[in-house]
mmCIF file of C-alpha atoms in Angstrom:
data_model
loop_
_atom_site.group_PDB
_atom_site.id
_atom_site.type_symbol
_atom_site.label_atom_id
_atom_site.label_comp_id
_atom_site.label_asym_id
_atom_site.label_seq_id
_atom_site.Cartn_x
_atom_site.Cartn_y
_atom_site.Cartn_z
ATOM 1 C CA GLN A 1 3.987 -6.079 -2.458
ATOM 2 C CA LYS A 2 2.506 -7.167 0.875
ATOM 3 C CA LEU A 3 4.994 -10.030 1.054
ATOM 4 C CA GLU A 4 7.859 -7.597 0.512
ATOM 5 C CA GLU A 5 6.551 -5.392 3.351
ATOM 6 C CA ILE A 6 6.405 -8.427 5.630
ATOM 7 C CA ALA A 7 9.977 -9.417 4.725
ATOM 8 C CA ASN A 8 11.235 -5.896 5.425
ATOM 9 C CA LYS A 9 9.543 -5.822 8.829
ATOM 10 C CA LEU A 10 10.938 -9.250 9.709
ATOM 11 C CA GLU A 11 14.443 -8.075 8.815
ATOM 12 C CA SER A 12 14.224 -5.070 11.132
ATOM 13 C CA ASP A 13 16.004 -5.153 14.476
ATOM 14 C CA ASN A 14 13.113 -3.642 16.412
ATOM 15 C CA ILE A 15 10.462 -6.337 16.207
ATOM 16 C CA GLU A 16 8.832 -8.264 19.024
ATOM 17 C CA ILE A 17 8.763 -12.050 18.749
ATOM 18 C CA ASP A 18 4.945 -12.159 18.777
ATOM 19 C CA GLU A 19 4.734 -9.688 15.914
ATOM 20 C CA ALA A 20 7.437 -11.589 14.008
ATOM 21 C CA MET A 21 5.521 -14.863 14.365
ATOM 22 C CA LYS A 22 2.286 -13.233 13.155
ATOM 23 C CA LEU A 23 4.037 -11.656 10.171
ATOM 24 C CA PHE A 24 5.684 -14.976 9.312
ATOM 25 C CA GLU A 25 2.312 -16.748 9.401
ATOM 26 C CA ASP A 26 0.798 -14.029 7.213
ATOM 27 C CA GLY A 27 3.644 -14.459 4.723
ATOM 28 C CA VAL A 28 3.176 -18.223 4.596
ATOM 29 C CA THR A 29 -0.554 -17.739 3.967
ATOM 30 C CA ILE A 30 0.148 -15.325 1.105
ATOM 31 C CA VAL A 31 2.583 -17.777 -0.513
ATOM 32 C CA LYS A 32 0.153 -20.704 -0.172
ATOM 33 C CA ASN A 33 -2.712 -18.703 -1.664
ATOM 34 C CA THR A 34 -0.496 -17.494 -4.510
ATOM 35 C CA LYS A 35 0.398 -21.095 -5.341
ATOM 36 C CA LYS A 36 -3.290 -22.085 -5.255
ATOM 37 C CA VAL A 37 -4.291 -19.206 -7.531
ATOM 38 C CA THR A 38 -1.494 -20.094 -9.959
ATOM 39 C CA ALA A 39 -2.542 -23.752 -10.014
ATOM 40 C CA PHE A 40 -6.195 -22.777 -10.477
ATOM 41 C CA TYR A 41 -5.332 -20.458 -13.364
ATOM 42 C CA LYS A 42 -3.177 -23.117 -15.039
ATOM 43 C CA ALA A 43 -5.940 -25.709 -14.680
ATOM 44 C CA MET A 44 -8.530 -23.346 -16.128
ATOM 45 C CA SER A 45 -6.210 -22.234 -18.928
ATOM 46 C CA SER A 46 -5.368 -25.763 -19.996
ATOM 47 C CA GLN A 47 -9.059 -26.677 -20.174
ATOM 48 C CA THR A 48 -10.022 -23.591 -22.121
ATOM 49 C CA ALA A 49 -7.024 -23.065 -24.391
ATOM 50 C CA ASP A 50 -9.175 -22.075 -27.368
ATOM 51 C CA MET A 51 -11.404 -19.611 -25.540
ATOM 52 C CA PRO A 52 -10.806 -16.689 -23.181
ATOM 53 C CA VAL A 53 -10.572 -17.651 -19.528
ATOM 54 C CA MET A 54 -13.384 -16.104 -17.540
ATOM 55 C CA LEU A 55 -12.984 -16.611 -13.799
ATOM 56 C CA LYS A 56 -15.746 -15.896 -11.355
ATOM 57 C CA THR A 57 -14.864 -14.732 -7.882
ATOM 58 C CA SER A 58 -17.054 -17.490 -6.467
ATOM 59 C CA ASP A 59 -15.089 -20.146 -8.380
ATOM 60 C CA LEU A 60 -11.802 -18.808 -7.038
ATOM 61 C CA LYS A 61 -13.123 -18.599 -3.476
ATOM 62 C CA ARG A 62 -14.339 -22.179 -3.712
ATOM 63 C CA TYR A 63 -10.964 -23.325 -5.005
ATOM 64 C CA LEU A 64 -9.114 -21.484 -2.229
ATOM 65 C CA LEU A 65 -11.619 -22.775 0.339
ATOM 66 C CA LEU A 66 -12.288 -19.236 1.561
#
């Protein structure tokens, strides 16, 4: 949803270049983090196919290097 908001703002005619650059960077960060979360989930799921996946926030933060 946040990514869609960013795209809508970037498509508007009334946006300053500095704001557009910041929004673009924010969008790139969201996409990168989404890919990392997806890869993390897939890795955890493949290792624990026979049991429920239980993710800790600390594990995810470590994986994302936050």
